[in-house]
Amino acid sequence: MPKEKILLAHGAHREGKRTDAVMEKWRGYGLGQFIHWGLYAIPGGEWNGKQYNGAAEWIRSWNGIPNATYDSLIYKFNPTAFDATAWAKSAKQMGARYVTFTTKHHDGFCMWPSKYSKYTVAASPYKKDIVKAVVDAYDKEGIDVILYFSVMDWSHPDWRYEIKTKEDSVAFERFKKFTRNQLIELLTNYPKAKGLWFDGTWDKSWVKQAAFADDLETEMRKLRPGLIIGSRFRADENGKRHFDSNGVLMGDYEQGWERKIPNKIEEVHGNDWDCVMTVPENQWGYNKAWNGHIKSANELLEMTAKCVSLGGNFVLNFGPQGDGAIRQEELNLATKIGDWMKLNQEAIYNCGYAGYEKQDWGYFTKKTGSDQVYMVVFNVPVSGALRLKMPAKTKISKAYMLADREEKILPEEINSNEYFLKLKKKDHQEPFVIVLETGKNA
Ligand code: FHN
């Protein structure tokens, strides 16, 4: 028996994927960049010689630091090495097709001169509008911009985690108005931005604002038709986040894939999604220490291919230093990823789920709207032959290396719809892509 649908006033307002051109473009990005930059980049995870064990951008919440002391970092914010054009050029070289930039993280510091707050770049020695610089520079490089915005604002006197008293309620009403004003301000000031990336929306106070958030979303979409908003913005009237009480995605894409990637297509329920990933384990803002496992370019490329093979985008985070420069290790990763992308991007851009069974050597991707299938290979067996199981009634008519189309690979049919692809070279140091041209068996 199908479950009866719950009537919702503030649930999802659409079932299934958006089909407009803006969202089609988003779907085809393949690779993106995330940037976490704010006051927290100045201490970089260290305070008075002590290392903070959490994520560097959370250091304000550390017991050892009085809030006012943290907030006074504003007087030290003067990033003389900040060069939005250099950032955008590096992102372009990496192959990123969109960037998500922190306009305001949980600490409440605004990277634009918001007229609704005193705690902004305008009051820092730097003074200039950083959001504008980022939007303009990335737009110039043809990289779409999404604005990250944390609803939770630790610096705001009216922010509450939970509404317990009449006073809380009055304060939070003011906070809601402030949030609405800042969002409308962002959309008005930066019309080139394609979407909003919400964060800090998990606390009880906000989760209970289903009607307000729903109205605000409608207002923002009206102001900026085509605006992209993920599933983190609002909850339904029963407090359900991401998916409403009927299990329908709320927003244009699923935003739950933070530092994790689905393993099977069933896990994404036919929705759009992207995965946001850190280079170390869990550091988004700049951390001097950068402890633990640091992902390599090949690991990150594997994640990119995996996401695309399951119909998602992969978004790699960068945490620029307090002076505005991007750390050398991140720049090196961007260069390596970009070098690989230059040869193989055809298998990443405008590609998605191929409908083929996952196999040990890597990931299948398929060009949207065509029959072109790619094998993105990460693991070559000692035999140097890749075993390849095709869907029923599908045969390979041609196989060749994407980076060198002259290098043809003769498929050996070993079973019906099953092949061995014998590689010319066994000792690949880098992942590579094989293009498959396919046809139907009688
Ligand atoms: O708490 C934040 C965290 O600092 C970072 O911004 C990430 C990025 O996805 N979002 C939050 C945790 O979900």
mmCIF file with all atom_site columns, C-alpha atoms and ligand atoms in Angstrom, residues 34-36 40 55-58 102 104-106 148 150 152 154 197-202 232 241 255 257-259 276-278 282-285 317, ligand 1:
data_model
loop_
_atom_site.group_PDB
_atom_site.id
_atom_site.type_symbol
_atom_site.label_atom_id
_atom_site.label_alt_id
_atom_site.label_comp_id
_atom_site.label_asym_id
_atom_site.label_entity_id
_atom_site.label_seq_id
_atom_site.pdbx_PDB_ins_code
_atom_site.Cartn_x
_atom_site.Cartn_y
_atom_site.Cartn_z
_atom_site.occupancy
_atom_site.B_iso_or_equiv
_atom_site.pdbx_formal_charge
_atom_site.auth_seq_id
_atom_site.auth_comp_id
_atom_site.auth_asym_id
_atom_site.auth_atom_id
_atom_site.pdbx_PDB_model_num
ATOM   1  C CA . PHE A 1 34  ? 34.668 26.096 -2.254 1.00 0.00 ? 34  PHE A CA 1
ATOM   2  C CA . ILE A 1 35  ? 36.406 28.955 -0.451 1.00 0.00 ? 35  ILE A CA 1
ATOM   3  C CA . HIS A 1 36  ? 36.238 29.458 3.298  1.00 0.00 ? 36  HIS A CA 1
ATOM   4  C CA . TYR A 1 40  ? 39.338 32.902 11.413 1.00 0.00 ? 40  TYR A CA 1
ATOM   5  C CA . ALA A 1 55  ? 37.962 23.066 12.491 1.00 0.00 ? 55  ALA A CA 1
ATOM   6  C CA . ALA A 1 56  ? 39.877 26.368 12.265 1.00 0.00 ? 56  ALA A CA 1
ATOM   7  C CA . GLU A 1 57  ? 36.789 28.381 11.239 1.00 0.00 ? 57  GLU A CA 1
ATOM   8  C CA . TRP A 1 58  ? 35.111 27.356 14.529 1.00 0.00 ? 58  TRP A CA 1
ATOM   9  C CA . THR A 1 102 ? 31.766 32.408 2.239  1.00 0.00 ? 102 THR A CA 1
ATOM   10 C CA . LYS A 1 104 ? 29.456 35.266 6.145  1.00 0.00 ? 104 LYS A CA 1
ATOM   11 C CA . HIS A 1 105 ? 30.439 32.233 8.194  1.00 0.00 ? 105 HIS A CA 1
ATOM   12 C CA . HIS A 1 106 ? 29.153 31.354 11.681 1.00 0.00 ? 106 HIS A CA 1
ATOM   13 C CA . TYR A 1 148 ? 27.695 30.847 0.970  1.00 0.00 ? 148 TYR A CA 1
ATOM   14 C CA . SER A 1 150 ? 25.486 31.093 7.426  1.00 0.00 ? 150 SER A CA 1
ATOM   15 C CA . MET A 1 152 ? 23.547 31.046 12.444 1.00 0.00 ? 152 MET A CA 1
ATOM   16 C CA . TRP A 1 154 ? 27.408 34.021 16.668 1.00 0.00 ? 154 TRP A CA 1
ATOM   17 C CA . TRP A 1 197 ? 24.615 28.068 -0.331 1.00 0.00 ? 197 TRP A CA 1
ATOM   18 C CA . PHE A 1 198 ? 23.089 27.998 3.129  1.00 0.00 ? 198 PHE A CA 1
ATOM   19 C CA . ASP A 1 199 ? 24.710 26.753 6.302  1.00 0.00 ? 199 ASP A CA 1
ATOM   20 C CA . GLY A 1 200 ? 24.110 27.020 10.057 1.00 0.00 ? 200 GLY A CA 1
ATOM   21 C CA . THR A 1 201 ? 20.435 26.171 9.654  1.00 0.00 ? 201 THR A CA 1
ATOM   22 C CA . TRP A 1 202 ? 20.260 23.215 12.023 1.00 0.00 ? 202 TRP A CA 1
ATOM   23 C CA . ARG A 1 232 ? 19.868 23.249 3.660  1.00 0.00 ? 232 ARG A CA 1
ATOM   24 C CA . ARG A 1 241 ? 15.282 19.208 6.926  1.00 0.00 ? 241 ARG A CA 1
ATOM   25 C CA . GLN A 1 255 ? 23.247 19.499 0.100  1.00 0.00 ? 255 GLN A CA 1
ATOM   26 C CA . TRP A 1 257 ? 26.994 15.273 0.985  1.00 0.00 ? 257 TRP A CA 1
ATOM   27 C CA . GLU A 1 258 ? 29.579 17.011 3.120  1.00 0.00 ? 258 GLU A CA 1
ATOM   28 C CA . ARG A 1 259 ? 32.911 15.149 3.291  1.00 0.00 ? 259 ARG A CA 1
ATOM   29 C CA . VAL A 1 276 ? 31.798 19.416 -0.685 1.00 0.00 ? 276 VAL A CA 1
ATOM   30 C CA . MET A 1 277 ? 35.204 18.154 0.407  1.00 0.00 ? 277 MET A CA 1
ATOM   31 C CA . THR A 1 278 ? 38.127 19.337 2.498  1.00 0.00 ? 278 THR A CA 1
ATOM   32 C CA . ASN A 1 282 ? 37.866 18.474 8.587  1.00 0.00 ? 282 ASN A CA 1
ATOM   33 C CA . GLN A 1 283 ? 39.391 21.914 8.117  1.00 0.00 ? 283 GLN A CA 1
ATOM   34 C CA . TRP A 1 284 ? 37.579 24.448 5.957  1.00 0.00 ? 284 TRP A CA 1
ATOM   35 C CA . GLY A 1 285 ? 39.172 27.706 7.051  1.00 0.00 ? 285 GLY A CA 1
ATOM   36 C CA . ASN A 1 317 ? 37.540 23.448 -0.508 1.00 0.00 ? 317 ASN A CA 1
HETATM 37 O O1 . FHN B 2 .   ? 30.068 24.282 10.374 1.00 0.00 ? 1   FHN B O1 1
HETATM 38 C C1 . FHN B 2 .   ? 30.270 24.401 9.005  1.00 0.00 ? 1   FHN B C1 1
HETATM 39 C C2 . FHN B 2 .   ? 31.700 24.192 8.617  1.00 0.00 ? 1   FHN B C2 1
HETATM 40 O O2 . FHN B 2 .   ? 32.503 25.128 9.261  1.00 0.00 ? 1   FHN B O2 1
HETATM 41 C C3 . FHN B 2 .   ? 31.828 24.355 7.113  1.00 0.00 ? 1   FHN B C3 1
HETATM 42 O O3 . FHN B 2 .   ? 31.428 25.639 6.707  1.00 0.00 ? 1   FHN B O3 1
HETATM 43 C C4 . FHN B 2 .   ? 30.955 23.346 6.428  1.00 0.00 ? 1   FHN B C4 1
HETATM 44 C C5 . FHN B 2 .   ? 30.989 23.397 4.918  1.00 0.00 ? 1   FHN B C5 1
HETATM 45 O O4 . FHN B 2 .   ? 30.084 22.522 4.371  1.00 0.00 ? 1   FHN B O4 1
HETATM 46 N N1 . FHN B 2 .   ? 29.558 23.521 6.837  1.00 0.00 ? 1   FHN B N1 1
HETATM 47 C C6 . FHN B 2 .   ? 29.312 23.496 8.270  1.00 0.00 ? 1   FHN B C6 1
HETATM 48 C C7 . FHN B 2 .   ? 29.088 22.162 8.802  1.00 0.00 ? 1   FHN B C7 1
HETATM 49 O O5 . FHN B 2 .   ? 28.093 21.498 8.100  1.00 0.00 ? 1   FHN B O5 1
#
